[in-house]
C-alpha positions in Angstrom: 0.1 0.1 0.2 1.8 3.0 -1.4 0.8 6.1 1.1 2.2 9.8 1.3 1.8 9.2 5.3 2.0 6.8 8.5 5.4 8.5 10.2 2.6 8.5 13.2 1.0 5.7 13.0 2.4 2.4 15.1 0.3 -0.3 12.5 -0.9 -1.2 9.3 -4.2 0.3 7.9 -7.0 -2.3 7.7 -7.4 -3.1 4.3 -10.9 -3.1 4.4 -10.6 1.2 5.7 -7.4 1.3 2.7 -10.0 0.0 0.4 -12.9 2.4 1.8 -10.6 5.5 1.8 -8.6 4.9 -1.7 -9.4 7.3 -4.6 -7.5 5.8 -7.2 -9.8 4.1 -9.0 -11.4 7.4 -10.1 -9.0 9.6 -9.8 -6.0 8.4 -12.0 -8.4 10.3 -14.7 -6.6 13.4 -14.4 -3.3 11.9 -13.9 -2.6 14.6 -16.5 -3.1 17.2 -14.5 -1.3 15.9 -11.0 1.9 16.0 -13.4 1.4 18.8 -15.2 0.8 21.1 -11.6 3.7 19.2 -10.4 5.7 20.3 -13.2 4.5 24.0 -12.1 5.4 23.4 -9.0 8.6 22.1 -9.5 9.8 24.7 -11.7 7.8 27.7 -9.1 10.6 26.0 -6.4 13.5 26.2 -8.0 12.6 29.4 -9.1 12.1 30.7 -5.8 15.6 28.9 -4.7 14.8 26.3 -2.6 15.4 23.2 -5.1 18.7 23.4 -7.4 18.2 23.8 -10.4 19.6 19.9 -11.4 16.6 18.7 -8.7 14.4 20.9 -10.7 15.5 19.4 -14.1 15.7 15.4 -12.2 12.4 15.5 -10.8 11.0 17.3 -14.3 12.4 14.7 -16.3 11.2 12.0 -14.0 7.7 13.4 -13.8 7.6 13.9 -17.9 9.1 10.1 -17.8 6.1 8.8 -16.2 3.5 11.1 -18.3 5.2 8.8 -21.3 4.9 5.2 -19.8 1.1 6.1 -18.6 0.6 7.3 -22.1 2.1 4.3 -23.9 1.4 2.1 -21.7 4.3 0.5 -20.3 3.2 2.0 -17.2 -0.5 0.7 -15.3 -1.7 3.1 -13.0 -2.9 0.0 -10.2 -4.7 0.0 -6.7 -1.1 -0.5 -4.4 -1.3 3.2 -4.5 -4.1 5.0 -2.4 -4.5 7.8 -4.6 -2.8 9.5 -8.2 -0.8 11.5 -6.0 1.0 9.2 -4.4 1.3 6.7 -7.5 3.0 9.7 -9.2 5.1 10.3 -5.9 5.9 6.9 -5.5 6.7 6.3 -9.1 9.0 9.2 -9.3 11.3 8.3 -6.3 12.0 4.9 -7.8 12.9 6.5 -10.5 15.3 8.8 -9.7 16.1 8.2 -5.5 15.8 10.1 -2.9 15.7 13.9 -4.6 12.1 12.7 -6.0 10.8 13.4 -2.3 11.1 16.9 -2.7 8.7 17.2 -4.8 6.0 17.8 -2.2 8.1 20.9 -0.4 5.3 23.1 -0.3 2.6 21.6 -1.0 -0.7 19.9 0.3 -2.6 17.1 -1.3 -5.8 19.5 -0.4 -4.3 21.9 -2.1 -2.8 19.5 -4.4 -6.2 17.8 -5.4 -8.2 21.4 -5.1 -5.1 21.9 -8.2 -6.2 18.8 -10.2 -9.6 18.9 -10.3 -10.2 22.6 -11.5 -7.4 21.2 -14.4 -9.6 18.4 -14.9 -12.5 21.1 -14.8 -11.3 23.3 -17.3 -10.4 20.8 -19.5 -13.8 19.0 -19.9 -15.5 22.5 -20.7 -13.2 23.4 -23.0 -13.5 20.0 -24.9 -17.8 19.9 -24.3 -17.8 23.8 -26.1 -16.8 22.6 -29.9 -19.2 19.7 -28.6 -22.0 22.4 -28.2 -21.2 24.5 -31.3 -21.3 21.4 -33.3 -25.0 21.1 -32.3 -25.8 24.6 -33.1 -24.5 24.4 -36.2 -27.0 21.6 -37.0 -29.6 23.7 -35.8 -28.5 26.7 -37.6 -28.6 24.5 -40.5 -32.3 23.4 -40.3 -33.6 26.8 -39.6 -31.8 27.2 -42.9 -33.3 25.0 -44.5 -36.7 25.1 -43.4 -37.9 28.5 -43.1 -41.0 28.0 -45.3 -41.9 24.8 -43.5 -44.8 25.0 -41.5 -45.8 22.8 -38.1 -48.2 23.6 -35.6 -46.6 24.7 -32.6 -48.1 24.0 -29.4 -49.7 25.1 -25.5 -50.2 22.4 -23.1 -49.7 20.0 -26.1 -52.0 21.4 -27.8 -52.4 22.7 -31.4 -52.5 26.4 -30.8 -51.0 28.5 -34.0 -48.9 27.9 -36.9 -45.1 28.5 -37.0 -42.1 27.4 -39.1 -39.8 24.7 -37.9 -36.9 27.2 -38.4 -38.8 28.7 -35.4 -39.3 26.0 -33.3 -35.5 24.8 -33.6 -34.7 28.4 -33.5 -35.8 27.8 -30.2 -33.0 25.0 -29.2 -30.9 27.3 -30.7 -31.2 30.1 -27.8 -31.3 27.2 -25.1 -28.0 25.8 -26.1 -26.4 28.9 -26.9 -27.3 30.0 -23.0 -25.8 26.7 -22.2 -22.0 27.8 -24.3 -22.3 31.1 -22.2 -23.2 29.4 -18.9 -20.2 27.3 -19.3 -18.1 30.2 -20.6 -18.8 32.1 -17.0 -18.3 29.2 -15.0 -14.2 29.1 -17.0 -14.1 32.4 -15.8 -15.1 32.6 -12.2 -12.9 29.0 -11.2 -9.7 30.1 -13.5 -8.2 30.8 -10.3 -5.0 28.8 -8.9 -5.1 27.2 -5.5 -1.6 25.8 -5.3 0.4 26.9 -2.6 -2.3 27.1 0.2 -1.5 24.4 1.6 -3.2 22.1 3.8 -5.3 25.3 5.0 -2.8 27.6 6.1 -0.3 28.1 3.2 3.7 27.3 4.3 6.1 29.0 5.5 8.4 28.2 2.1 8.6 32.1 0.0 6.6 30.5 -2.8 5.5 32.5 -5.2 1.8 31.4 -6.3 1.6 34.4 -8.8 4.0 32.1 -11.2 2.7 29.3 -10.3 -1.0 30.5 -11.8 0.7 31.9 -14.8 3.0 28.8 -15.4 -1.1 26.8 -15.5 -2.7 29.5 -17.8 -5.1 30.6 -14.1 -5.7 34.1 -14.2 -4.3 34.8 -10.9 -3.9 32.9 -6.8 -7.0 31.7 -5.0 -7.1 35.0 -2.3 -7.9 33.0 0.9 -5.9 29.4 1.5 -9.0 28.2 3.5 -11.3 28.8 1.1 -8.8 27.7 -1.8 -8.5 23.6 -0.1 -12.6 23.6 0.7 -14.4 25.5 -2.1 -16.3 22.9 -4.3 -18.2 26.1 -5.9 -17.4 25.3 -8.8 -18.6 22.0 -9.0 -21.8 22.8 -8.0 -21.5 25.9 -10.9 -20.9 22.9 -13.3 -23.1 19.6 -12.3 -25.9 22.7 -12.4 -25.0 23.8 -16.3 -24.6 20.0 -16.7 -28.4 19.2 -15.9 -29.1 22.5 -17.3 -28.2 21.0 -20.8 -29.5 17.3 -19.9 -32.8 19.3 -19.5 -32.8 20.8 -23.2 -32.1 17.5 -24.4 -34.4 16.4 -22.4 -37.4 18.2 -23.7 -35.9 17.9 -27.7 -35.6 14.1 -27.6 -39.1 14.1 -26.3 -40.2 16.2 -29.2 -38.8 14.2 -31.3 -40.6 11.0 -30.0 -43.7 12.6 -29.7 -43.2 13.6 -33.9 -41.7 10.0 -35.0 -44.8 8.4 -33.8 -47.4 7.2 -35.9 -49.6 9.3 -34.8 -47.8 12.4 -35.3 -45.8 11.5 -38.3 -43.6 14.7 -38.2 -39.8 12.9 -38.6 -38.2 10.1 -39.7 -35.0 9.1 -37.3 -32.5 7.8 -39.6 -32.0 4.2 -39.2 -28.5 4.3 -37.8 -29.8 6.2 -34.7 -33.1 3.7 -34.4 -33.3 -0.2 -32.8 -35.8 -2.5 -33.6 -38.4 -5.0 -31.5 -37.0 -8.6 -30.8 -40.5 -9.8 -31.0 -42.2 -7.2 -33.7 -40.6 -6.8 -36.7 -42.6 -3.5 -37.9 -41.4 -1.6 -34.8 -38.2 1.5 -35.3 -37.6 2.7 -32.1 -36.2 6.2 -30.8 -34.1 4.3 -28.1 -31.6 7.0 -28.3 -34.1 10.3 -27.8 -35.4 8.1 -25.1 -31.9 7.3 -23.2 -30.6 10.8 -23.4 -34.4 11.9 -21.6 -33.3 8.9 -19.9 -30.2 10.0 -19.1 -31.2 13.9 -17.6 -32.1 12.4 -14.2 -28.4 10.5 -13.5 -26.6 14.3 -14.1 -29.6 15.6 -11.5 -28.5 12.7 -9.2 -25.1 14.2 -9.5 -25.7 17.5 -8.6 -27.9 16.6 -6.2 -25.4 14.5 -4.2 -22.8 17.3 -4.9 -24.9 19.6 -2.9 -26.0 17.3 -0.4 -21.8 16.0 0.3 -21.2 20.0 1.2 -24.3 21.6 2.9 -22.7 20.4 6.0 -19.3 20.4 6.0 -17.1 23.1 8.2 -14.3 24.7 7.1 -11.9 23.9 5.8 -10.9 20.5 3.4 -12.8 17.4 5.2 -13.0 13.6 3.1 -16.1 13.7 2.3 -15.2 16.1 -1.1 -13.4 13.2 -2.0 -17.0 12.3 -3.0 -17.0 15.4 -6.2 -14.8 12.9 -8.5 -17.0 10.1 -9.6 -20.1 11.4 -9.7 -18.8 15.1 -11.8 -16.7 12.1 -14.2 -19.8 10.4 -14.6 -22.2 13.5 -15.1 -19.6 14.6 -18.1 -19.0 11.6 -19.7 -22.4 11.8 -19.7 -23.4 15.1 -21.4 -20.4 14.3 -23.6 -22.0 11.6 -24.9 -25.8 12.6 -25.3 -24.5 15.9 -26.9 -22.4 14.5 -29.9 -25.2 10.7 -30.3 -28.0 13.8 -29.9 -26.4 15.6 -32.7 -25.9 12.8 -35.0 -29.7 11.6 -34.9 -30.4 15.3 -35.4 -27.8 16.1 -38.6 -29.4 12.8 -39.8 -33.6 13.2 -39.7 -35.6 13.4 -41.9 -38.8 15.8 -41.9 -42.2 15.4 -43.5 -42.9 18.4 -44.4 -46.2 17.5 -45.9 -47.6 16.3 -42.8 -46.6 18.9 -40.7 -48.6 21.2 -42.4 -51.8 19.6 -43.3 -51.5 19.2 -39.2 -51.1 22.4 -38.9 -54.6 22.9 -41.0 -56.3 20.7 -39.7 -55.3 21.4 -36.1 -56.9 24.9 -36.1 -53.8 26.3 -35.7 -55.3 29.4 -38.3 -58.2 30.1 -35.5 -56.7 32.6 -34.0 -56.3 34.6 -37.1 -59.6 34.0 -38.2 -60.2 36.2 -35.1 -57.9 39.3 -36.6 -59.5 39.4 -39.9 -62.4 39.4 -38.4 -61.5 42.6 -35.7 -59.8 44.0 -39.3 -63.0 44.4 -40.4 -64.1 46.2 -37.6 -66.1 43.6 -34.9 -64.9 44.2 -31.8 -61.8 41.2 -30.6 -64.1 39.7 -27.6 -66.7 39.4 -30.6 -64.1 37.9 -32.8 -63.2 35.3 -30.8 -66.6 34.0 -29.5 -67.8 34.2 -33.5 -64.6 31.8 -34.5 -64.8 29.4 -31.7 -68.4 28.6 -32.8 -66.0 28.5 -36.1 -64.6 25.7 -34.8 -66.7 24.0 -33.2 -69.2 23.8 -37.1 -65.8 22.5 -38.8 -65.7 19.7 -35.7 -69.4 18.8 -36.7 -68.5 18.3 -40.6 -64.8 16.8 -39.9 -62.8 20.2 -42.1 -60.4 22.0 -41.5 -61.4 25.9 -41.0 -59.4 26.3 -45.1 -61.6 23.7 -46.4 -64.8 25.6 -45.1 -67.4 27.0 -48.0 -67.5 30.8 -48.3 -71.2 30.7 -47.8 -70.8 28.7 -43.8 -68.6 31.4 -42.9 -70.9 34.1 -43.6 -73.7 32.8 -41.8 -71.3 33.6 -38.3 -70.4 37.2 -39.6 -71.5 39.2 -42.6 -68.4 40.8 -42.6 -66.1 37.5 -44.2 -65.3 37.7 -47.7 -63.6 35.4 -50.4 -60.2 37.1 -48.7 -60.6 35.0 -45.7 -58.7 32.3 -47.4 -55.9 34.3 -48.1 -55.6 35.8 -44.5 -55.8 32.0 -43.0 -54.0 30.4 -45.4 -50.2 29.2 -43.3 -48.0 31.4 -45.2 -50.0 34.7 -44.7 -50.4 33.6 -40.9 -46.9 33.1 -40.4 -46.1 35.9 -42.0 -48.1 38.8 -40.3 -46.1 37.6 -37.1 -42.8 39.4 -37.9 -41.3 41.5 -35.2 -38.4 40.5 -33.8 -38.2 36.7 -32.2 -40.9 36.2 -34.3 -41.4 33.1 -37.2 -42.2 35.3 -40.2 -39.5 35.3 -42.7 -38.1 39.1 -42.0 -38.0 37.9 -38.4 -36.3 34.6 -39.0 -33.6 35.9 -41.6 -32.6 38.1 -39.3 -32.1 35.2 -36.6 -30.5 33.4 -39.1 -28.3 36.0 -40.3 -27.6 36.3 -35.9 -27.0 32.6 -35.5 -24.6 32.5 -37.8 -22.5 35.3 -36.9 -22.6 34.0 -33.0 -22.0 30.7 -34.7 -18.6 31.7 -36.8 -16.9 34.4 -34.1 
């Protein structure tokens, strides 16, 4: 059992206790970040005269050798080590001797693990951003191709008013754009370096924390040593942002499941992103959308677990904080996988434009436009609303849409209605009249697409 402590103890740790306490099974995930932090720490120690240049170079060579051998598979990270820190240090000492024992000068595992986790989270945010951008590019392409694809807009899952597919997808563009913004904001706020805080109260060595921060591309050192080792706000913020991304994906997935159903048939999911049934040969199931929807609860669980773990912790570091890693690693991997798969499914999806438009017509989504038509003819809106409601009831009895109702039947309800009613309630006219900023009209949609294109090219 390779440990970084033991001098104060008179007997071996119980094996069950050791296993329960160890984190190597999951914190090995940030071996790159641990070695990177150690390289910066050693350079700073030499700059300050705490290590000689020769000692610095020996340690740097040893650390780089460990990194190279882990990367090429000649050195395995095993559970004989308590954590990734003891793995790196023990292997360094094996390779370069007693000089390796000086690596930990002026440093605690508390500020070391705080650094490793910040570096890992920062790296993962940098990886997630282009993945989200690719999803936005797909959404933007679909918007450009469907500025005149008419469909029903919904409230309460009831057909409400006609919109375009471009406008509908534009709503999701806004959601994922905000998600990217949230991640960038988290990255900016968390970009302070905790190394040098020690266990909680700093160190007596003349460290140059600003230099270490600079080497690791942080904006500055953290301001308070106790907060440095006990802060996990950035993880909670990240998990909250990841939960929001999953919520957006889940809402989108729910709509795709509905649109893919036999009752709607708005979309056809590509075979590569569908599965079949073991007993029913006719089935083509939207499993990717369903799994993305299902995995949302998993990410929510990570956020709630982290909030619960932190809620009662006194300052400064407590072992409870070790629980931040597994759930964060899993949430990050889950969201990245969901975004990538969802993007592929969306990119290959076919849209049944004719069915969408017919659904809008037969769902009375142009009823509001009938009322607006009557208002333009001089009828008070409340009266126009009542007339239109009775027209809809008549159509329901006849089994037809408002577009199919004969003119003489329209005129039974109001003599001001003329043949221009059909143009007024056509899908194209209904959408084009709603042309204020942010609405589904053609000018507004073109402006929205132009803004999105500019955003994505930045």
